[in-house]
Short mmCIF file of C-alpha atoms and ligand atoms in Angstrom, two decimals:
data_model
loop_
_atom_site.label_atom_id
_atom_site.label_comp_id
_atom_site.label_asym_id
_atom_site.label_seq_id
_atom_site.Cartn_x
_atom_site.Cartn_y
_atom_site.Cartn_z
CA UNK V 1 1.44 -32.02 26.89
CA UNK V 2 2.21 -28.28 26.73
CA UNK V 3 -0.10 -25.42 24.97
CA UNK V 4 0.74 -22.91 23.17
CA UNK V 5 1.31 -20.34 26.32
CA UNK V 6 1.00 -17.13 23.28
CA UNK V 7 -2.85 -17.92 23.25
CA UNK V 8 -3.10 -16.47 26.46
CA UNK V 9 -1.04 -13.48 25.75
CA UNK V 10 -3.60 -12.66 23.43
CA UNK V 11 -6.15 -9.59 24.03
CA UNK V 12 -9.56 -11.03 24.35
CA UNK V 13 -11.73 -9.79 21.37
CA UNK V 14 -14.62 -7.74 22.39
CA UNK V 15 -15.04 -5.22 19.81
CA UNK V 16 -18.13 -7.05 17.89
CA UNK V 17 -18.97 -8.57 20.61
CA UNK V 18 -19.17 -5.77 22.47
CA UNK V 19 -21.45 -4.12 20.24
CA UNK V 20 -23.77 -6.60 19.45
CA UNK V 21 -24.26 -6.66 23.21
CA UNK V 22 -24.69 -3.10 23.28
CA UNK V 23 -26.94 -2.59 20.55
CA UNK V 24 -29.37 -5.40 21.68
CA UNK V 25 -29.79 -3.88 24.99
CA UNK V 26 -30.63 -0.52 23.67
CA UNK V 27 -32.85 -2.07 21.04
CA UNK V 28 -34.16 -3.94 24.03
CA UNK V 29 -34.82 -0.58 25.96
CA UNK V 30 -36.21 0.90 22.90
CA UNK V 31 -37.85 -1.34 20.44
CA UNK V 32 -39.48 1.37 18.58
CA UNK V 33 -36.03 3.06 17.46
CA UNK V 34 -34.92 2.45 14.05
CA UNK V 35 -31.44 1.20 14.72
CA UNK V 36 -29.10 1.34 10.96
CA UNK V 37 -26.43 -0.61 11.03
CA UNK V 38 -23.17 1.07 9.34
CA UNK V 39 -20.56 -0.92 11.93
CA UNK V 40 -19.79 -4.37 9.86
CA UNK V 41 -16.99 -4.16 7.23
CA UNK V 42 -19.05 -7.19 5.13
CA UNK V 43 -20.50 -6.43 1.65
CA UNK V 44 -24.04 -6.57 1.12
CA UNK V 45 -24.52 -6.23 -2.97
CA UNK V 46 -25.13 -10.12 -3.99
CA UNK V 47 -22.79 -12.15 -6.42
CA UNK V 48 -22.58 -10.76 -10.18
CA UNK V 49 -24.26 -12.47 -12.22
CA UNK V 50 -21.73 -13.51 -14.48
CA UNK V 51 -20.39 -15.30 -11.38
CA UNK V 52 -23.24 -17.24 -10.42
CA UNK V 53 -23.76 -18.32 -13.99
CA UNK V 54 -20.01 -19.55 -14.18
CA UNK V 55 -20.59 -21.49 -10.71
CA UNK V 56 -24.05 -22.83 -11.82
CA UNK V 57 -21.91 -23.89 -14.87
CA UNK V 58 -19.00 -25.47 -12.68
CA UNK V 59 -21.54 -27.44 -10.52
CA UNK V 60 -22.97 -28.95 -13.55
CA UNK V 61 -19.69 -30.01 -14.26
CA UNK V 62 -19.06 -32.03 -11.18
CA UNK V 63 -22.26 -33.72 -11.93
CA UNK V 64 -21.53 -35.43 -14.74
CA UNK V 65 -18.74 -38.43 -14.88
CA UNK V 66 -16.73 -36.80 -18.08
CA UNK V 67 -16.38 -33.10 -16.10
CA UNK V 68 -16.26 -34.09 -12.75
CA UNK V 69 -13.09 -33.41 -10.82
CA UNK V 70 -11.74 -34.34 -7.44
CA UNK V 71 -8.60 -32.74 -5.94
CA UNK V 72 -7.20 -29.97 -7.73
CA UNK V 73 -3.67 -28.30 -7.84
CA UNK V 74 -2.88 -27.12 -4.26
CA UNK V 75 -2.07 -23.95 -5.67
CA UNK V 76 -4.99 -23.16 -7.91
CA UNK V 77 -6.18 -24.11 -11.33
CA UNK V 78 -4.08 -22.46 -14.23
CA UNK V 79 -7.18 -20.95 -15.69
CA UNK V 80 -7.63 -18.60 -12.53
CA UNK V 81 -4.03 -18.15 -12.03
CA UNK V 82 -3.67 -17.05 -15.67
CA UNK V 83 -6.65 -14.71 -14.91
CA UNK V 84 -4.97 -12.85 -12.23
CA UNK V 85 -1.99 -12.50 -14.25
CA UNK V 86 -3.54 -10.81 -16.66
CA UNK V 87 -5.76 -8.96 -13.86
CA UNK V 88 -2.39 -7.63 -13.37
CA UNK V 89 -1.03 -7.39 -16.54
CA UNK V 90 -3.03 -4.59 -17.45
CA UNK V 91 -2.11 -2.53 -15.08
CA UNK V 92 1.65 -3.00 -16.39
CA UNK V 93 2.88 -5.97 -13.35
CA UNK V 94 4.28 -8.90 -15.33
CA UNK V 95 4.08 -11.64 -12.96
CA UNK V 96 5.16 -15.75 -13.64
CA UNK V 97 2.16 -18.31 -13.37
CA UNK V 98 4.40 -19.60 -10.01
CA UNK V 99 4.51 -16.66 -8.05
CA UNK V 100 0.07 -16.80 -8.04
CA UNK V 101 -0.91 -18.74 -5.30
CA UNK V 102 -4.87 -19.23 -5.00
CA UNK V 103 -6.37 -19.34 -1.63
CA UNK V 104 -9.99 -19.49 0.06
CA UNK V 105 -9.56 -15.80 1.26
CA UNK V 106 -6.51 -13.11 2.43
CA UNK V 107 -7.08 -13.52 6.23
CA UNK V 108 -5.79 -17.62 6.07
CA UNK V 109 -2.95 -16.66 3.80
CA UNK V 110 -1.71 -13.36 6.24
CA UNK V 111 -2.31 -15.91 9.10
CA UNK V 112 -0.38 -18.82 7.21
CA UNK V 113 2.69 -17.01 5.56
CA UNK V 114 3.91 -16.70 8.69
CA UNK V 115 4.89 -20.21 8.62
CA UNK V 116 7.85 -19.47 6.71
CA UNK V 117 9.22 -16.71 9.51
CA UNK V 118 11.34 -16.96 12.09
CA UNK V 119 10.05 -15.95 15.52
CA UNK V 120 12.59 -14.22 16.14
CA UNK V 121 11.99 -11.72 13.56
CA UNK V 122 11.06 -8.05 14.19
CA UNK V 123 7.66 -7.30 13.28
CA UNK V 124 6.42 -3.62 12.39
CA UNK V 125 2.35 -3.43 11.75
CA UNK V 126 0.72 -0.30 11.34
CA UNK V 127 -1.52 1.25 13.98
CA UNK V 128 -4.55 1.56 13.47
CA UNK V 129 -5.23 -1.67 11.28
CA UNK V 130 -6.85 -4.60 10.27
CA UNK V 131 -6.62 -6.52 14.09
CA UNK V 132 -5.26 -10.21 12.36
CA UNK V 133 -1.88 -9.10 12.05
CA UNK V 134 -1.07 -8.26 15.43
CA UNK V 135 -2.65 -11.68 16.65
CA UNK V 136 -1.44 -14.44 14.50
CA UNK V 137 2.19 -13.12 14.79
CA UNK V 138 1.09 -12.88 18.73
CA UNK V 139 0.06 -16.51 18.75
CA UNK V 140 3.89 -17.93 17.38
CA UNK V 141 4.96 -15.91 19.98
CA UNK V 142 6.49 -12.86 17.88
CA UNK V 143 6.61 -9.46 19.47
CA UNK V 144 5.30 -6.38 16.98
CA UNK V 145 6.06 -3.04 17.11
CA UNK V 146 3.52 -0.50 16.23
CA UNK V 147 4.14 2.21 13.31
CA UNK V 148 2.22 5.05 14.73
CA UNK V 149 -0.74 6.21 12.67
CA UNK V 150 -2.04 9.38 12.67
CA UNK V 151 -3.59 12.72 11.42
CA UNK V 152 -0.49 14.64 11.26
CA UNK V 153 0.45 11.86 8.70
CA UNK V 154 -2.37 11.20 7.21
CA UNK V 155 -2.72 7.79 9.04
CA UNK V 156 -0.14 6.52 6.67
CA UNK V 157 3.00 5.75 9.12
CA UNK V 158 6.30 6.00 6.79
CA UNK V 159 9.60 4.18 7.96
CA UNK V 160 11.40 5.64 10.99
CA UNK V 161 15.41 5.67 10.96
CA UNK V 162 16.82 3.76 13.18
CA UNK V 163 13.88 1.49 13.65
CA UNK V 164 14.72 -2.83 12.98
CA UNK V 165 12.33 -4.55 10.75
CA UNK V 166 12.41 -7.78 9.30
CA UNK V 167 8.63 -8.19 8.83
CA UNK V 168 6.41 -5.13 7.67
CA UNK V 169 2.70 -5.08 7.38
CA UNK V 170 1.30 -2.80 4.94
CA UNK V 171 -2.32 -2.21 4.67
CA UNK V 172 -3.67 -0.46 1.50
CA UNK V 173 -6.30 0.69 1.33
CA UNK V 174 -6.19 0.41 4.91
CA UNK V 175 -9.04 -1.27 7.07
CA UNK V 176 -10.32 0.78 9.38
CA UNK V 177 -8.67 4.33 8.37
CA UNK V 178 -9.53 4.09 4.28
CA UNK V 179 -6.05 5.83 3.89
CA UNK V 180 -4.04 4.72 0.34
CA UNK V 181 -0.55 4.97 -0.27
CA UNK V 182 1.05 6.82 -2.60
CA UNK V 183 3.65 5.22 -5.49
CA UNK V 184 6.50 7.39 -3.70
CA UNK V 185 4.99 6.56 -0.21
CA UNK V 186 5.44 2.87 -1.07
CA UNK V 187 8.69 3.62 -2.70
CA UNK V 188 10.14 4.93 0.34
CA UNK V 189 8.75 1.18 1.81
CA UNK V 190 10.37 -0.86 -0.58
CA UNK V 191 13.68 1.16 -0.39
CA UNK V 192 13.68 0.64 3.63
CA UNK V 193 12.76 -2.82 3.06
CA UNK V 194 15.89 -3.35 0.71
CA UNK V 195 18.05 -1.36 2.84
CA UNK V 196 16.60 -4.13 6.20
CA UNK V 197 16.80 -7.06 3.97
CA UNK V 198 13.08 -7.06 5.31
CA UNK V 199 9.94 -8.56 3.59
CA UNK V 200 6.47 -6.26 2.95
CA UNK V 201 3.50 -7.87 3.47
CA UNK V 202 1.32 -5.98 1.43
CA UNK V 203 -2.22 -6.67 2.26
CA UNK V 204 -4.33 -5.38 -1.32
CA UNK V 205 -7.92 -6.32 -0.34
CA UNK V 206 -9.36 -3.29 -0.92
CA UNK V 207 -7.53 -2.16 -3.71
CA UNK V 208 -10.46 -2.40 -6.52
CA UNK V 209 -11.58 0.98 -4.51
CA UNK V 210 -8.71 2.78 -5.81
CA UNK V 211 -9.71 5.58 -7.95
CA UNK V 212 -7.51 8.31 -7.92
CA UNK V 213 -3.99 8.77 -9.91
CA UNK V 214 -1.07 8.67 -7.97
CA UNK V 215 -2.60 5.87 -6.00
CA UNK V 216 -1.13 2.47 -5.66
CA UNK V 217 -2.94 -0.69 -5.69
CA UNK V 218 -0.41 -3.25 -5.83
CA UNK V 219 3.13 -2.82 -4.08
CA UNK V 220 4.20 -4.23 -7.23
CA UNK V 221 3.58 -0.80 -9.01
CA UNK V 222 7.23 0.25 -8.06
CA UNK V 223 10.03 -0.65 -9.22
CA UNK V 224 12.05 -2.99 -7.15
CA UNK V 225 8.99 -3.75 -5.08
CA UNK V 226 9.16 -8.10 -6.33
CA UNK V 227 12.22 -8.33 -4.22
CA UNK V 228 11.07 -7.10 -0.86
CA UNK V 229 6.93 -7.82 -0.68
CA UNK V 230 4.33 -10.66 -1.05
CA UNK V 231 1.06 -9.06 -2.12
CA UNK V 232 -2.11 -11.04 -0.82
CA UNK V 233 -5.20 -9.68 -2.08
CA UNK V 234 -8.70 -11.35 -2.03
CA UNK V 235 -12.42 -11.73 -4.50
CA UNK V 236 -13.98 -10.83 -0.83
CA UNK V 237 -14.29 -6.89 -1.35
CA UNK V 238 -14.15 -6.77 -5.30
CA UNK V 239 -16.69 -9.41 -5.87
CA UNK V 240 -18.52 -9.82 -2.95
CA UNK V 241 -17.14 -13.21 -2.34
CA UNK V 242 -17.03 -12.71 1.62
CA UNK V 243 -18.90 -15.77 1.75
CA UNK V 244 -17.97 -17.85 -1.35
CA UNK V 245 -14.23 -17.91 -0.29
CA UNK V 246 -11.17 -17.42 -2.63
CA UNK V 247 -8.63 -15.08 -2.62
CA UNK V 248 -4.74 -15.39 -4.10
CA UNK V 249 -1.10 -14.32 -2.99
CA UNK V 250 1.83 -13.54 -4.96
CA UNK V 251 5.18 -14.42 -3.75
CA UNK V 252 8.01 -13.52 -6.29
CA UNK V 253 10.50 -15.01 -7.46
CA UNK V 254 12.47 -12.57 -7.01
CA UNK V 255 11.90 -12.68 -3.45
CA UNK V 256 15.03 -13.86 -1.11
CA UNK V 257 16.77 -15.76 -4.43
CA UNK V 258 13.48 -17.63 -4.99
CA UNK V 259 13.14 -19.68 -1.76
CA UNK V 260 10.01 -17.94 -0.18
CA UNK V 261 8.11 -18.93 -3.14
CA UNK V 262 9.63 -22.86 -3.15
CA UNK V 263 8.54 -22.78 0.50
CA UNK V 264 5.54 -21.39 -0.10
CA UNK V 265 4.57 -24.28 -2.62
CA UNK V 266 5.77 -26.53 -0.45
CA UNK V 267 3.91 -25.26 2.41
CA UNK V 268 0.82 -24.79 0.87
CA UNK V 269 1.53 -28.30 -0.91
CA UNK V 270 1.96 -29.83 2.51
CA UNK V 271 -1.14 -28.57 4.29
CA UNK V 272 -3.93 -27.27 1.73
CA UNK V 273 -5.56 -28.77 -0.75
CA UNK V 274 -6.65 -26.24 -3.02
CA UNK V 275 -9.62 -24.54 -3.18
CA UNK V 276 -13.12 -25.46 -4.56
CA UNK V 277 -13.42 -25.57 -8.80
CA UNK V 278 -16.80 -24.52 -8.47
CA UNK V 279 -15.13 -21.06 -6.65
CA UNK V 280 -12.61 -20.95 -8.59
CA UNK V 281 -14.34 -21.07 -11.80
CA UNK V 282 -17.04 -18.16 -10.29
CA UNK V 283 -13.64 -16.39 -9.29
CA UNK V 284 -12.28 -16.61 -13.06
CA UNK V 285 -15.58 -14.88 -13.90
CA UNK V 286 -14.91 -12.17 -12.36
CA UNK V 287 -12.28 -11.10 -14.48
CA UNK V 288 -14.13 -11.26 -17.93
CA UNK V 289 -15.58 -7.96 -19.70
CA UNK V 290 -18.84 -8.68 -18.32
CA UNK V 291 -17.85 -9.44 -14.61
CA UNK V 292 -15.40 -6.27 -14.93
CA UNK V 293 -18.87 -4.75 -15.80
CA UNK V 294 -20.82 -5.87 -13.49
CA UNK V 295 -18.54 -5.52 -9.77
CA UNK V 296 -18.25 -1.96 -10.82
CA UNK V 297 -21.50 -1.41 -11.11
CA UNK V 298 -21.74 -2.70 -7.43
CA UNK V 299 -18.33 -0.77 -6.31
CA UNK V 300 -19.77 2.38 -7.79
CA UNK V 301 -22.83 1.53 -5.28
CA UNK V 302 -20.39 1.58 -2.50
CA UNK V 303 -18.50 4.55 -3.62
CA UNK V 304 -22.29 6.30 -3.49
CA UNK V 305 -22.69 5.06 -0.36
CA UNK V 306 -19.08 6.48 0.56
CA UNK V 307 -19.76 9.75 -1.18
CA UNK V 308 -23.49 10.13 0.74
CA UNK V 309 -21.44 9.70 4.58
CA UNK V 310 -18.66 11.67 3.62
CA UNK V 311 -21.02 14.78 2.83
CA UNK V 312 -23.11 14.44 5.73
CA UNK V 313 -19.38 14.58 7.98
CA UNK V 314 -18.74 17.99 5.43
CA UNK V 315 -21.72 19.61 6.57
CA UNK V 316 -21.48 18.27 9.80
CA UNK V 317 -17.60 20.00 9.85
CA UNK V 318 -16.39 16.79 11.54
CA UNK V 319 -13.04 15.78 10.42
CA UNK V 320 -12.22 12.45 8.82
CA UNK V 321 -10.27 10.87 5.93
CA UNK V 322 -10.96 7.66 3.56
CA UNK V 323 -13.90 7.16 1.62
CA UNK V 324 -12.72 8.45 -1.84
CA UNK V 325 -10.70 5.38 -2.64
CA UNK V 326 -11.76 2.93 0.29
CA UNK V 327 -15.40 1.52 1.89
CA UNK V 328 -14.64 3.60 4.90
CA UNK V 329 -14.91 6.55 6.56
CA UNK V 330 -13.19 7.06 9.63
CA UNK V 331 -13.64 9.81 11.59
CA UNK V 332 -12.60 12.15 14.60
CA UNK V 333 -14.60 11.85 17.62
CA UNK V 334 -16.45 15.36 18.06
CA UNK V 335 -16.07 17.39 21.40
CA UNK V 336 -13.11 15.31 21.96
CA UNK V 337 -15.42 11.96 22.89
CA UNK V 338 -14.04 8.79 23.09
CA UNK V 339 -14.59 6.17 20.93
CA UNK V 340 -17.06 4.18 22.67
CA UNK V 341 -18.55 7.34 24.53
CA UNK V 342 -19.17 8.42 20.43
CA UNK V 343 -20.41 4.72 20.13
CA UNK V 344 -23.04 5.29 22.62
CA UNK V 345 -24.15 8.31 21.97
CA UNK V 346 -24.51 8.28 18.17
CA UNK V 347 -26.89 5.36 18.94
CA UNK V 348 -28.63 7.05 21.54
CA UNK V 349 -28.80 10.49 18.99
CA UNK V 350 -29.01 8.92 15.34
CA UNK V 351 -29.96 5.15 15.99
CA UNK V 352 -26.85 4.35 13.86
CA UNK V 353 -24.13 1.52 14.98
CA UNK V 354 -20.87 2.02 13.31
CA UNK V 355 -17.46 0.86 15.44
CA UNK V 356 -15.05 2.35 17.84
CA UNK V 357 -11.38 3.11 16.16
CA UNK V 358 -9.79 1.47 19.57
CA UNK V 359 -11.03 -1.58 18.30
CA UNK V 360 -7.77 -1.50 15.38
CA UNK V 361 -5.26 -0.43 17.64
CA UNK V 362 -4.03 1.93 20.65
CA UNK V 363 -3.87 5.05 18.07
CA UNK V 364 -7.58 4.45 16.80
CA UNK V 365 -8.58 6.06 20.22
CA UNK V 366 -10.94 8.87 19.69
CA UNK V 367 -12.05 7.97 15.70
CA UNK V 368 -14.48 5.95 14.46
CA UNK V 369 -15.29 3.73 11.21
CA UNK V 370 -18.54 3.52 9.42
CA UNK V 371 -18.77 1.79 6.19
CA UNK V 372 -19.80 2.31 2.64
CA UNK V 373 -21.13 -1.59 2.40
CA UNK V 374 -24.78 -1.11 3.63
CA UNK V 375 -27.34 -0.43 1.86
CA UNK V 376 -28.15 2.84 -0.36
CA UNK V 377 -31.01 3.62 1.28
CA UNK V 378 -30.60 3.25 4.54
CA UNK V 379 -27.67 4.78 4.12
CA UNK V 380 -28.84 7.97 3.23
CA UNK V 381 -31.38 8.02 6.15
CA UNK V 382 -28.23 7.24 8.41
CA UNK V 383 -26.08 9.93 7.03
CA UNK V 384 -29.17 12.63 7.56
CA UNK V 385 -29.87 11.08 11.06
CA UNK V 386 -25.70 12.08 11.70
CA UNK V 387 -25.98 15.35 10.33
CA UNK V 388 -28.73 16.23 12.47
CA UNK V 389 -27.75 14.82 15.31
CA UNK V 390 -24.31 16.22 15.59
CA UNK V 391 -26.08 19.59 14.49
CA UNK V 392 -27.37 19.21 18.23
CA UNK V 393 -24.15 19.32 19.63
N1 LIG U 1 -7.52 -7.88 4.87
C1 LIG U 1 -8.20 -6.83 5.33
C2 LIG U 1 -7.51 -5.53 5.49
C3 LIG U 1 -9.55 -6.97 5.67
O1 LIG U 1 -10.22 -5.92 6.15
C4 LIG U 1 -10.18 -8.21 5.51
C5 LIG U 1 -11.60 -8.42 5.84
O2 LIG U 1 -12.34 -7.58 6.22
C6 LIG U 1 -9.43 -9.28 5.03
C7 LIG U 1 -8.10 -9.09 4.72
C8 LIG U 1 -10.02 -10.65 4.92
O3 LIG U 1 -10.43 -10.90 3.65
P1 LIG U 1 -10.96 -12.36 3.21
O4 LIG U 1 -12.45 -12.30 3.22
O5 LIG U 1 -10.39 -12.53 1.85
O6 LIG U 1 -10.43 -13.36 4.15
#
């Protein structure tokens, strides 16, 4: 018996870890300080409740002989699927039933597409970003090559010429920065991607934070895009379903003469068996008038929380981006701290956590992330508690 020897050329991860540990020893040192937490990029608002009705609905259901079900399709239930389609419909994307793939979240599916990639492939993810990218391709043994993010471009790396790609992560909104891509930014991506005979992977799971024209949420807003990228996206961050599990992926048609998305069905065929109806039907519920309702009324929430952070950092004349269209804020270090020096002290000065931008990557050295997912009040104290305490400095 051999392992898999790319396990151990993985980067042990001590970023949450790390904190925890941190924060419990100061709260251990000082019990009396009033420690906010603004660190964890999980929502807080609860489900809508035109979700929980339609899964209280779906559980009654499978109680009864004439509506129970067992296994489902593999790839989801038509009702959802023709949900999303429409999800996307209106915002002009006409997409076939068969190229919506439901899943129990985006982080199995970025981990899992990779089944259907060489190792030998080139593999460009953008730094700073969401950290699964860099280790599931790390754990098939597939080097990656980092695309450089940073304030002189707006943490929004564009292609390089002369660079090989086969594989390209895209990340928008991105996790931790909050920055969006353009239509023409993304345009310039597909164009690239034509030009490598590469594939985007397009992660989406924050785009229901998108707000501002201009802005793309899908990579499937320009033109060309269905022949180069598989979108995944995910009810996590839209719906607060970070806990109730479902998410989708589109792989066109369109893609490589069709046979991504006949491997994909037969992958997913092969080693998934769908996801719960009960979650799918609360999923489906999302995307009625009334669910559409209610999740903005909790992303609006989120945007306030966004808004509050953003104009403590204004007063505060600390630099940062995101915020506007994302859940967070990420922010230069002041006096030219580190990220985990900035760690310490803001908890020392403000009693608030948030998480050091190393944590996403080499370039995230010297920034930070807080999040818009906490809640309001607390919030609010947090952002004053900043402002005051980097008054100090
Ligand atoms: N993609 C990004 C960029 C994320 O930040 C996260 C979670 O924080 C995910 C995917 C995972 O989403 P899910 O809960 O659908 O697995």
């Amino acid at each position: 018996m051999r392992i898999n020897r790319h396990y151990g050329e993985l980067q042990d991860s001590y970023l949450f870890s790390t904190i925890a540990h941190k924060v419990a020893a100061y709260q251990q040192a000082h019990p009396e300080a009033p420690v906010i937490r603004l660190g964890i990029g999980d929502v807080t608002r609860p489900l809508c409740p035109a979700v929980t009705e339609a899964l209280s609905a779906a559980v009654r259901e499978m109680g009864e002989k004439a509506t129970f079900r067992g296994y489902g399709p593999e790839q989801g239930y038509d009702f959802l699927r023709e949900a999303v389609r429409e999800y996307y419909g209106e915002r002009g994307i006409a997409l076939d039933l068969h190229e919506i793939f439901i899943r129990d979240g985006a982080k199995s599916d970025l981990g899992n597409i990779l089944d259907l990639f060489d190792t030998d492939n080139t593999v460009l993810v953008p730094d700073p970003v969401y950290p699964v990218y860099v280790d599931t391709n790390r754990m098939a043994g597939r080097q990656v090559r980092y695309l450089d993010a940073s304030r002189e471009n707006g943490f929004l790396p564009m292609p390089e010429e002369g660079v090989r790609a086969d594989l390209i992560y895209l990340c928008s909104p991105n996790n931790p920065t909050g920055a969006v891509y353009s239509w023409e930014q993304l345009k310039a991506w597909v164009e690239y991607a034509l030009e490598q005979n590469a594939v985007i992977l397009f992660d989406a799971a924050y785009e229901c934070f998108v707000s501002e024209p201009g802005l793309a949420r899908s990579i499937f807003e320009v033109e060309g895009a269905k022949e180069v990228a598989i979108e995944v996206c995910s009810f996590s961050k839209i719906a607060g379903f970070t806990g109730t599990r479902c998410g989708y992926t589109v792989v066109p048609q369109a893609l490589a003469g069709g046979k991504l998305n006949k491997m994909w069905l037969r992958r997913q065929t092969t080693k998934f068996n769908g996801v719960a109806y009960v979650v799918q039907r609360g999923a489906e519920a999302v995307f009625t008038d009334e669910g559409m309702k209610e999740i903005q009324q909790n992303l609006d929430y989120y945007r306030a929380n966004a808004a509050v952070i953003a104009a403590a950092l204004d007063e505060a004349g600390v630099w940062y981006c995101g915020g506007k269209n994302s859940p967070y804020i990420w922010l230069r270090c002041p006096n030219e701290m580190g990220s985990w020096e900035f760690f310490d002290w803001l908890l020392e000065h403000a009693h608030v956590v948030g998480t050091p931008g190393e944590g996403f990557g080499p370039c995230g050295k010297g920034y930070f992330r807080l999040t818009a997912f906490g809640d309001a009040e607390r919030t609010k104290e947090a952002a004053a508690r900043i402002k005051a305490a980097l008054a100090t400095l």
